[in-house]
CSV table of C-alpha atoms and ligand atoms in Angstrom, one decimal:
chain,number,residue,atom,x,y,z
A,1,PRO,CA,45.5,4.8,-32.2
A,2,GLY,CA,43.8,4.8,-35.6
A,3,GLU,CA,41.5,7.6,-34.4
A,4,ALA,CA,44.5,9.6,-33.1
A,5,TYR,CA,46.2,9.1,-36.4
A,6,GLY,CA,43.1,10.3,-38.3
A,7,TYR,CA,43.0,13.4,-36.2
A,8,LEU,CA,46.6,14.0,-36.8
A,9,ARG,CA,46.2,13.7,-40.6
A,10,ASN,CA,43.2,15.9,-40.4
A,11,GLY,CA,45.2,18.5,-38.7
A,12,ARG,CA,47.6,18.4,-41.7
A,13,GLY,CA,45.0,19.8,-44.1
A,14,LEU,CA,42.6,17.0,-45.3
A,15,SER,CA,39.0,18.1,-46.1
A,16,ASP,CA,36.5,17.9,-43.2
A,17,GLN,CA,34.4,15.4,-45.1
A,18,TRP,CA,37.3,13.0,-45.5
A,19,ALA,CA,38.3,13.6,-42.0
A,20,ASP,CA,34.7,12.7,-40.8
A,21,SER,CA,34.8,9.5,-42.7
A,22,VAL,CA,38.2,8.7,-41.3
A,23,VAL,CA,37.0,9.4,-37.8
A,24,VAL,CA,33.8,7.6,-38.2
A,25,ARG,CA,35.3,4.5,-39.7
A,26,PRO,CA,36.4,2.8,-36.5
A,27,ARG,CA,32.9,3.1,-35.1
A,28,THR,CA,31.3,1.5,-38.2
A,29,THR,CA,33.8,-1.3,-38.1
A,30,GLU,CA,32.7,-1.9,-34.5
A,31,ARG,CA,29.1,-2.0,-35.6
A,32,ASN,CA,30.0,-4.3,-38.5
A,33,ILE,CA,31.7,-6.6,-36.1
A,34,THR,CA,28.7,-6.8,-33.8
A,35,VAL,CA,26.5,-7.3,-36.9
A,36,HIS,CA,28.8,-10.1,-38.0
A,37,LYS,CA,28.7,-11.6,-34.6
A,38,THR,CA,24.9,-11.9,-34.5
A,39,LEU,CA,25.0,-13.2,-38.1
A,40,VAL,CA,27.5,-15.8,-37.3
A,41,LEU,CA,25.6,-16.8,-34.2
A,42,GLY,CA,22.4,-17.0,-36.2
A,43,PHE,CA,24.1,-19.1,-38.8
A,44,ALA,CA,25.6,-21.4,-36.2
A,45,ILE,CA,22.2,-21.8,-34.5
A,46,SER,CA,20.4,-22.5,-37.8
A,47,ILE,CA,23.1,-25.0,-38.9
A,48,LEU,CA,22.9,-26.7,-35.5
A,49,THR,CA,19.1,-26.8,-35.7
A,50,LEU,CA,19.4,-28.2,-39.2
A,51,ILE,CA,21.8,-30.9,-38.1
A,52,ILE,CA,19.6,-31.8,-35.1
A,53,VAL,CA,16.5,-31.9,-37.3
A,54,THR,CA,18.3,-34.1,-39.9
A,55,ILE,CA,19.4,-36.5,-37.2
A,56,ILE,CA,15.9,-36.7,-35.7
A,57,ALA,CA,14.4,-37.2,-39.2
A,58,VAL,CA,16.9,-40.0,-40.0
A,59,LEU,CA,16.3,-41.7,-36.6
A,60,LEU,CA,12.6,-41.4,-37.1
A,61,SER,CA,12.7,-42.8,-40.6
A,62,VAL,CA,14.8,-45.8,-39.3
A,63,LYS,CA,12.3,-46.3,-36.4
A,64,PHE,CA,9.4,-46.0,-38.8
A,65,GLU,CA,10.9,-48.6,-41.1
A,66,GLU,CA,11.5,-50.9,-38.2
A,67,CYS,CA,7.9,-50.6,-37.1
A,68,THR,CA,6.1,-50.9,-40.4
A,69,GLY,CA,8.7,-53.3,-41.8
A,70,GLU,CA,8.2,-51.4,-45.0
A,71,PRO,CA,11.6,-51.9,-46.8
A,72,SER,CA,11.0,-49.1,-49.2
A,73,GLY,CA,14.2,-47.4,-48.1
A,74,ARG,CA,13.0,-44.0,-49.1
A,75,PRO,CA,14.8,-41.2,-47.3
A,76,ALA,CA,12.7,-39.4,-44.8
A,77,SER,CA,12.8,-35.9,-46.1
A,78,GLY,CA,13.4,-34.4,-49.5
A,79,ASN,CA,16.2,-35.3,-51.8
A,80,HIS,CA,19.2,-36.3,-49.7
A,81,THR,CA,22.1,-35.7,-52.0
A,82,LYS,CA,24.4,-37.3,-49.4
A,83,PHE,CA,22.8,-40.6,-50.3
A,84,ASN,CA,24.3,-40.2,-53.8
A,85,GLN,CA,27.8,-40.8,-52.5
A,86,THR,CA,27.8,-44.6,-52.5
A,87,ARG,CA,29.4,-47.3,-54.5
A,88,ASP,CA,26.2,-48.5,-56.1
A,89,SER,CA,25.2,-45.3,-57.8
A,90,GLN,CA,23.7,-46.9,-60.9
A,91,VAL,CA,20.9,-48.7,-59.2
A,92,HIS,CA,17.4,-47.6,-60.1
A,93,HIS,CA,15.1,-49.6,-57.8
A,94,ARG,CA,13.1,-47.3,-55.5
A,95,GLY,CA,14.6,-48.9,-52.4
A,96,GLU,CA,18.1,-48.4,-53.9
A,97,GLU,CA,18.0,-45.3,-56.0
A,98,HIS,CA,19.4,-43.2,-53.2
A,99,GLY,CA,22.1,-45.8,-52.5
A,100,ILE,CA,20.3,-47.4,-49.6
A,101,GLN,CA,21.9,-50.8,-49.3
A,102,PRO,CA,19.0,-53.3,-49.2
A,103,TRP,CA,20.8,-55.8,-47.0
A,104,LYS,CA,21.0,-53.3,-44.2
A,105,LEU,CA,17.2,-53.2,-43.9
A,106,LEU,CA,15.8,-55.5,-41.2
A,107,ARG,CA,13.3,-57.0,-43.7
A,108,LEU,CA,14.2,-58.5,-47.1
A,109,PRO,CA,13.6,-56.2,-50.0
A,110,THR,CA,10.3,-56.9,-51.7
A,111,SER,CA,11.7,-56.9,-55.2
A,112,LEU,CA,12.0,-60.7,-55.5
A,113,ARG,CA,9.5,-63.5,-54.7
A,114,PRO,CA,10.5,-67.2,-54.4
A,115,ILE,CA,8.4,-69.7,-56.3
A,116,HIS,CA,10.1,-73.0,-55.8
A,117,TYR,CA,13.0,-74.6,-54.0
A,118,ASN,CA,14.8,-77.7,-55.0
A,119,LEU,CA,16.8,-78.8,-52.0
A,120,TYR,CA,19.3,-81.7,-52.1
A,121,LEU,CA,20.9,-82.6,-48.8
A,122,THR,CA,23.6,-85.1,-47.8
A,123,VAL,CA,23.6,-85.9,-44.1
A,124,PHE,CA,26.8,-87.2,-42.4
A,125,MET,CA,25.8,-88.7,-39.1
A,126,ASP,CA,29.3,-89.8,-38.3
A,127,ASN,CA,30.8,-86.3,-38.0
A,128,PHE,CA,27.5,-84.4,-37.8
A,129,THR,CA,27.8,-82.2,-40.8
A,130,PHE,CA,25.6,-81.8,-43.9
A,131,HIS,CA,26.1,-80.7,-47.4
A,132,GLY,CA,23.4,-79.1,-49.4
A,133,GLN,CA,22.6,-77.8,-52.9
A,134,VAL,CA,19.6,-75.5,-53.3
A,135,SER,CA,18.2,-74.2,-56.5
A,136,ILE,CA,15.7,-71.4,-55.9
A,137,GLU,CA,13.4,-70.3,-58.6
A,138,PHE,CA,12.2,-66.8,-58.0
A,139,GLU,CA,10.3,-64.0,-59.8
A,140,CYS,CA,11.6,-60.5,-60.1
A,141,LEU,CA,8.9,-58.0,-59.2
A,142,ASN,CA,10.9,-54.8,-59.3
A,143,SER,CA,14.1,-54.5,-61.2
A,144,THR,CA,17.1,-54.9,-59.0
A,145,ARG,CA,20.6,-56.2,-59.2
A,146,PHE,CA,20.7,-57.6,-55.7
A,147,ILE,CA,19.6,-61.0,-54.5
A,148,VAL,CA,19.2,-60.7,-50.8
A,149,LEU,CA,18.2,-63.9,-48.9
A,150,HIS,CA,18.7,-65.4,-45.5
A,151,ALA,CA,21.6,-67.6,-44.6
A,152,ASP,CA,23.1,-68.2,-41.2
A,153,ARG,CA,26.0,-70.4,-40.0
A,154,LEU,CA,26.3,-71.8,-43.6
A,155,GLU,CA,29.5,-72.0,-45.5
A,156,LEU,CA,28.6,-71.0,-49.0
A,157,GLN,CA,30.2,-71.4,-52.3
A,158,ARG,CA,29.8,-69.0,-55.2
A,159,ALA,CA,26.3,-68.7,-56.5
A,160,ILE,CA,25.2,-69.3,-60.0
A,161,VAL,CA,22.3,-67.2,-61.3
A,162,TYR,CA,20.5,-67.8,-64.5
A,163,THR,CA,17.3,-67.1,-66.2
A,164,GLY,CA,14.9,-70.0,-66.6
A,165,GLU,CA,13.7,-68.7,-69.9
A,166,ARG,CA,16.7,-68.3,-72.1
A,167,ARG,CA,19.0,-71.2,-72.8
A,168,ARG,CA,22.2,-69.3,-72.5
A,169,GLY,CA,21.0,-67.1,-69.6
A,170,ALA,CA,23.8,-67.1,-67.0
A,171,LEU,CA,24.0,-63.8,-65.2
A,172,LYS,CA,27.4,-62.5,-64.1
A,173,VAL,CA,27.8,-62.3,-60.4
A,174,HIS,CA,29.7,-59.1,-59.5
A,175,ARG,CA,30.1,-59.7,-55.8
A,176,GLN,CA,28.8,-62.1,-53.1
A,177,PHE,CA,29.0,-61.5,-49.4
A,178,LYS,CA,27.4,-62.1,-46.1
A,179,TYR,CA,25.9,-59.4,-44.0
A,180,PRO,CA,25.8,-61.3,-40.6
A,181,ALA,CA,24.1,-58.5,-38.7
A,182,ASN,CA,20.9,-59.3,-40.6
A,183,GLN,CA,21.8,-63.0,-41.3
A,184,VAL,CA,21.6,-62.4,-45.0
A,185,LEU,CA,23.6,-63.4,-48.1
A,186,VAL,CA,23.9,-60.8,-50.8
A,187,ILE,CA,24.5,-61.6,-54.4
A,188,ALA,CA,25.2,-58.5,-56.4
A,189,LEU,CA,24.9,-59.0,-60.1
A,190,ASN,CA,26.6,-56.9,-62.8
A,191,GLY,CA,23.3,-56.1,-64.5
A,192,GLU,CA,19.7,-55.7,-63.3
A,193,MET,CA,17.1,-58.4,-63.3
A,194,GLU,CA,13.9,-57.4,-65.1
A,195,PRO,CA,10.4,-57.4,-63.6
A,196,ARG,CA,7.9,-60.2,-64.4
A,197,ARG,CA,10.7,-62.6,-65.3
A,198,SER,CA,11.8,-65.7,-63.4
A,199,TYR,CA,15.3,-66.5,-62.5
A,200,LYS,CA,17.1,-69.3,-60.6
A,201,VAL,CA,19.9,-69.1,-58.2
A,202,ASN,CA,22.0,-72.3,-57.4
A,203,LEU,CA,23.9,-72.4,-54.1
A,204,THR,CA,26.1,-75.0,-52.6
A,205,PHE,CA,26.7,-75.0,-48.9
A,206,HIS,CA,27.7,-77.1,-45.9
A,207,ALA,CA,27.3,-76.7,-42.2
A,208,ARG,CA,27.5,-78.5,-38.9
A,209,ILE,CA,24.5,-80.3,-37.3
A,210,GLU,CA,24.8,-78.5,-34.0
A,211,TYR,CA,23.9,-79.9,-30.7
A,212,GLU,CA,21.3,-77.2,-30.1
A,213,LEU,CA,17.5,-77.0,-30.6
A,214,LEU,CA,17.7,-74.7,-33.6
A,215,GLY,CA,17.8,-75.1,-37.4
A,216,PHE,CA,19.0,-78.6,-38.4
A,217,PHE,CA,20.3,-80.0,-35.1
A,218,ARG,CA,21.2,-83.3,-33.5
A,219,SER,CA,19.9,-85.0,-30.5
A,220,THR,CA,20.7,-88.2,-28.6
A,221,TYR,CA,18.7,-90.9,-26.8
A,222,PRO,CA,19.6,-94.1,-25.1
A,223,GLN,CA,18.3,-97.4,-26.6
A,224,LEU,CA,19.3,-100.9,-25.4
A,225,GLY,CA,22.2,-99.5,-23.6
A,226,ASP,CA,23.5,-97.6,-26.7
A,227,LYS,CA,23.6,-93.9,-27.4
A,228,ARG,CA,21.5,-93.3,-30.5
A,229,TYR,CA,21.6,-90.1,-32.6
A,230,LEU,CA,19.0,-88.3,-34.6
A,231,ALA,CA,19.2,-85.1,-36.7
A,232,VAL,CA,16.0,-83.1,-36.9
A,233,THR,CA,14.8,-79.6,-37.6
A,234,GLN,CA,13.3,-76.8,-35.7
A,235,PHE,CA,12.7,-73.9,-38.1
A,236,SER,CA,10.1,-71.8,-36.4
A,237,PRO,CA,10.3,-68.8,-36.2
A,238,THR,CA,13.5,-67.9,-38.1
A,239,HIS,CA,15.8,-70.9,-38.2
A,240,ALA,CA,15.3,-72.3,-41.6
A,241,ARG,CA,18.1,-70.0,-42.7
A,242,LYS,CA,20.5,-72.1,-40.5
A,243,ALA,CA,19.7,-75.2,-42.7
A,244,PHE,CA,19.7,-73.7,-46.2
A,245,PRO,CA,19.7,-70.3,-47.9
A,246,CYS,CA,16.1,-69.1,-48.3
A,247,PHE,CA,13.7,-66.2,-48.1
A,248,ASP,CA,13.0,-66.9,-44.5
A,249,GLU,CA,10.0,-64.7,-43.9
A,250,PRO,CA,6.5,-66.1,-43.6
A,251,ILE,CA,5.1,-64.0,-46.5
A,252,TYR,CA,7.5,-65.7,-48.9
A,253,LYS,CA,5.5,-68.8,-49.6
A,254,ALA,CA,6.8,-71.3,-52.1
A,255,THR,CA,6.8,-75.0,-53.0
A,256,PHE,CA,9.7,-77.2,-51.9
A,257,LYS,CA,11.1,-80.4,-53.3
A,258,ILE,CA,13.5,-82.1,-50.9
A,259,SER,CA,15.9,-85.0,-51.4
A,260,ILE,CA,17.9,-86.4,-48.5
A,261,LYS,CA,20.9,-88.6,-48.9
A,262,HIS,CA,21.7,-90.6,-45.8
A,263,GLU,CA,23.3,-93.8,-44.6
A,264,SER,CA,20.9,-96.7,-45.1
A,265,SER,CA,21.0,-97.6,-41.4
A,266,TYR,CA,18.9,-94.5,-40.9
A,267,LEU,CA,15.6,-93.4,-42.4
A,268,SER,CA,14.5,-89.9,-43.3
A,269,LEU,CA,11.3,-88.0,-42.8
A,270,SER,CA,9.9,-84.8,-44.1
A,271,ASN,CA,6.6,-83.0,-44.6
A,272,MET,CA,5.7,-85.0,-47.6
A,273,PRO,CA,5.8,-88.8,-48.3
A,274,VAL,CA,8.8,-90.3,-50.1
A,275,GLU,CA,8.2,-90.6,-53.8
A,276,VAL,CA,11.3,-92.5,-54.7
A,277,SER,CA,14.0,-94.0,-52.5
A,278,GLU,CA,17.0,-94.9,-54.5
A,279,PRO,CA,20.1,-96.8,-53.3
A,280,ASP,CA,23.2,-94.7,-53.8
A,281,GLU,CA,26.8,-95.7,-53.3
A,282,GLU,CA,27.5,-98.6,-50.9
A,283,GLY,CA,25.5,-98.1,-47.7
A,284,TRP,CA,23.8,-94.9,-48.7
A,285,VAL,CA,20.2,-94.1,-49.8
A,286,THR,CA,18.6,-91.0,-51.3
A,287,ASP,CA,15.0,-90.3,-50.5
A,288,HIS,CA,13.2,-88.0,-52.9
A,289,PHE,CA,10.1,-86.4,-51.2
A,290,ALA,CA,7.1,-85.2,-53.0
A,291,ARG,CA,6.7,-81.5,-53.7
A,292,THR,CA,5.1,-79.6,-50.9
A,293,PRO,CA,2.1,-77.3,-51.2
A,294,ARG,CA,2.9,-73.5,-51.3
A,295,MET,CA,4.0,-72.7,-47.8
A,296,SER,CA,6.3,-70.6,-45.6
A,297,THR,CA,9.8,-71.8,-44.8
A,298,TYR,CA,9.2,-72.3,-41.1
A,299,TYR,CA,6.7,-75.0,-41.8
A,300,LEU,CA,9.4,-77.1,-43.4
A,301,ALA,CA,10.8,-80.1,-41.5
A,302,TRP,CA,12.9,-83.1,-41.9
A,303,ALA,CA,14.6,-85.7,-39.8
A,304,VAL,CA,17.2,-88.4,-40.2
A,305,CYS,CA,16.8,-91.0,-37.5
A,306,ASN,CA,16.6,-94.6,-36.7
A,307,PHE,CA,13.0,-94.7,-35.3
A,308,THR,CA,10.7,-97.6,-35.6
A,309,TYR,CA,7.2,-96.9,-36.8
A,310,LYS,CA,3.6,-98.2,-36.9
A,311,GLU,CA,1.3,-97.3,-39.7
A,312,THR,CA,-2.5,-97.3,-39.7
A,313,LEU,CA,-5.4,-96.2,-41.8
A,314,THR,CA,-8.2,-94.1,-40.2
A,315,ASN,CA,-11.7,-94.8,-41.3
A,316,ARG,CA,-11.6,-91.5,-43.2
A,317,GLY,CA,-8.8,-92.8,-45.3
A,318,VAL,CA,-5.9,-90.9,-43.7
A,319,THR,CA,-2.7,-92.9,-43.2
A,320,VAL,CA,-1.3,-92.2,-39.8
A,321,THR,CA,2.3,-93.2,-39.2
A,322,PHE,CA,3.8,-93.1,-35.7
A,323,PHE,CA,7.5,-92.9,-35.5
A,324,THR,CA,8.7,-93.7,-32.1
A,325,ILE,CA,11.6,-94.3,-29.7
A,326,ASN,CA,11.2,-95.0,-26.0
A,327,LEU,CA,9.4,-92.1,-24.6
A,328,MET,CA,9.6,-89.6,-27.4
A,329,TYR,CA,7.4,-90.0,-30.4
A,330,TYR,CA,7.0,-88.1,-33.6
A,331,TRP,CA,4.1,-88.5,-35.9
A,332,ILE,CA,3.2,-87.4,-39.3
A,333,LEU,CA,-0.2,-87.3,-41.1
A,334,ARG,CA,-0.5,-88.4,-44.7
A,335,ARG,CA,-3.5,-88.2,-46.9
B,1,NAG,C1,13.5,-34.3,-55.6
B,1,NAG,O1,13.7,-35.1,-56.8
B,1,NAG,C2,12.6,-35.2,-57.6
B,1,NAG,C3,12.9,-36.2,-58.7
B,1,NAG,O2,14.2,-36.7,-58.6
B,1,NAG,C4,12.2,-33.9,-58.2
B,1,NAG,O3,11.1,-34.0,-59.0
B,1,NAG,C5,11.9,-32.9,-57.0
B,1,NAG,O4,11.7,-31.6,-57.5
B,1,NAG,C6,13.1,-32.9,-56.1
B,1,NAG,N1,12.8,-32.1,-54.9
B,1,NAG,C7,13.6,-31.1,-54.5
B,1,NAG,C8,13.2,-30.4,-53.2
B,1,NAG,O5,14.7,-30.9,-55.0
B,2,NAG,C1,22.7,-37.1,-57.2
B,2,NAG,O1,22.2,-37.9,-58.3
B,2,NAG,C2,21.4,-37.2,-59.1
B,2,NAG,C3,20.7,-38.2,-60.1
B,2,NAG,O2,21.4,-39.4,-60.2
B,2,NAG,C4,22.2,-36.2,-59.9
B,2,NAG,O3,21.4,-35.4,-60.8
B,2,NAG,C5,22.8,-35.2,-58.9
B,2,NAG,O4,23.7,-34.3,-59.5
B,2,NAG,C6,23.6,-36.0,-57.8
B,2,NAG,N1,24.1,-35.1,-56.8
B,2,NAG,C7,25.3,-35.2,-56.3
B,2,NAG,C8,25.6,-34.2,-55.2
B,2,NAG,O5,26.1,-36.0,-56.7
B,3,NAG,C1,32.3,-85.4,-42.7
B,3,NAG,O1,32.4,-86.7,-43.4
B,3,NAG,C2,32.2,-86.7,-44.8
B,3,NAG,C3,32.3,-88.1,-45.3
B,3,NAG,O2,32.1,-89.0,-44.3
B,3,NAG,C4,33.2,-85.9,-45.4
B,3,NAG,O3,33.0,-85.8,-46.8
B,3,NAG,C5,33.2,-84.5,-44.8
B,3,NAG,O4,34.2,-83.7,-45.4
B,3,NAG,C6,33.3,-84.5,-43.3
B,3,NAG,N1,33.2,-83.2,-42.8
B,3,NAG,C7,34.0,-82.7,-41.9
B,3,NAG,C8,33.7,-81.3,-41.5
B,3,NAG,O5,34.9,-83.3,-41.5
B,4,NAG,C1,21.1,-75.8,-60.6
B,4,NAG,O1,20.6,-76.8,-59.8
B,4,NAG,C2,19.6,-77.6,-60.4
B,4,NAG,C3,19.0,-78.5,-59.4
B,4,NAG,O2,20.0,-78.9,-58.4
B,4,NAG,C4,20.3,-78.4,-61.6
B,4,NAG,O3,19.4,-79.2,-62.2
B,4,NAG,C5,20.8,-77.4,-62.5
B,4,NAG,O4,21.6,-78.0,-63.5
B,4,NAG,C6,21.8,-76.4,-61.8
B,4,NAG,N1,22.1,-75.4,-62.8
B,4,NAG,C7,23.4,-74.9,-63.0
B,4,NAG,C8,23.5,-73.9,-64.0
B,4,NAG,O5,24.3,-75.3,-62.3
B,5,NAG,C1,7.1,-53.1,-58.0
B,5,NAG,O1,6.3,-53.9,-58.8
B,5,NAG,C2,5.0,-53.9,-58.6
B,5,NAG,C3,4.3,-54.9,-59.5
B,5,NAG,O2,5.2,-55.5,-60.3
B,5,NAG,C4,4.4,-52.5,-58.7
B,5,NAG,O3,3.0,-52.5,-58.3
B,5,NAG,C5,5.1,-51.6,-57.8
B,5,NAG,O4,4.7,-50.3,-58.0
B,5,NAG,C6,6.6,-51.6,-58.0
B,5,NAG,N1,7.3,-50.9,-57.0
B,5,NAG,C7,8.3,-50.0,-57.3
B,5,NAG,C8,8.9,-49.4,-56.1
B,5,NAG,O5,8.7,-49.9,-58.4
B,6,NAG,C1,19.2,-98.6,-36.0
B,6,NAG,O1,18.4,-99.5,-35.2
B,6,NAG,C2,18.8,-100.9,-35.4
B,6,NAG,C3,17.8,-101.7,-34.6
B,6,NAG,O2,17.4,-101.1,-33.4
B,6,NAG,C4,20.2,-101.1,-35.0
B,6,NAG,O3,20.6,-102.5,-35.2
B,6,NAG,C5,21.1,-100.2,-35.8
B,6,NAG,O4,22.5,-100.3,-35.3
B,6,NAG,C6,20.7,-98.8,-35.6
B,6,NAG,N1,21.5,-97.9,-36.4
B,6,NAG,C7,22.0,-96.8,-36.0
B,6,NAG,C8,22.8,-96.0,-37.0
B,6,NAG,O5,21.8,-96.3,-34.9
């Protein structure tokens, strides 16, 4: 109809040139439309390709991180502006500068290194629970405001973080939460910790002594017609986190000083000999064990039991103590 109208108007005295343009217009519009169609199709295909490539890149980067265990958290390609849109926008650490949340990585971020743990446990054999206080001294290697460490099945109270150096040095805790998918506890501070400085985090927790061969668990055995109980640990490979909050990866070697408070009808054992055993309130004893050498968390062990033992000295001067019940026996070596 447009064409017909053009001819009609032409017939009423418009110039030929004008008429031509009028007549031609519909055809050019048609071409424009086809051009637009290919353009749009091209755009759609390129956008689709871009999306697919991005998805593959992201998947590959995740896979790559899983394989190498390199918790660098760097985006796979270029500057991903979309990583900007996160809550924690003012973080500067490399693993975090693009808003990657370090607790979502399978491995702990490498910005902190534990040095020493002071662990104080109270073991209740009547209701199979334990209460613990841990003070972890760690060094900051790369500035970060997140303390990410392992904790599983533990009921935790609010952490206290402070610098070992300054007298007043308590650091404000902004937020503390668990990320159960990776069995970690995250303590987000208000400010950043500085590299080459040492800090301490104090945590109080309690948990059950489960009837299961993991973490700090309980077991039973019959003796003289009675059912006897013991509580013992199995931390290898990744169960120390069920007994106390820690950097539960073998590369994080540290020293440990353990104290165990228990009923005096039981005895306690650990990697190191008891340094001091002090009577506590009525019917309770606290055993303070010597500081361990630098070692991984999964080497740590302790037990609260009612075993009998025999001690002997080898001709090379090593004291060997056998702790035993009927058929099971546990032994430790002491130099
Ligand atoms: C990415 O960011 C870095 C520094 O933030 C900058 O030097 C570089 O030019 C950026 N690359 C692109 C492709 O924008
Ligand atoms: C992302 O962050 C960088 C640096 O913090 C900033 O320069 C840039 O404008 C941000 N981009 C967006 C899209 O917010
Ligand atoms: C277990 O017993 C101790 C004292 O005997 C008590 O302090 C603790 O709250 C008890 N725990 C539970 C879970 O009942
Ligand atoms: C942290 O724990 C350690 C050892 O349990 C204790 O000596 C220290 O006073 C605690 N610090 C704070 C600030 O509570
Ligand atoms: C972290 O710190 C170490 C030494 O303190 C340094 O070699 C490394 O480059 C730092 N890494 C980042 C991502 O800043
Ligand atoms: C520990 O063993 C002694 C002697 O076998 C026994 O008298 C005592 O009741 C036991 N204590 C517990 C808590 O099992």
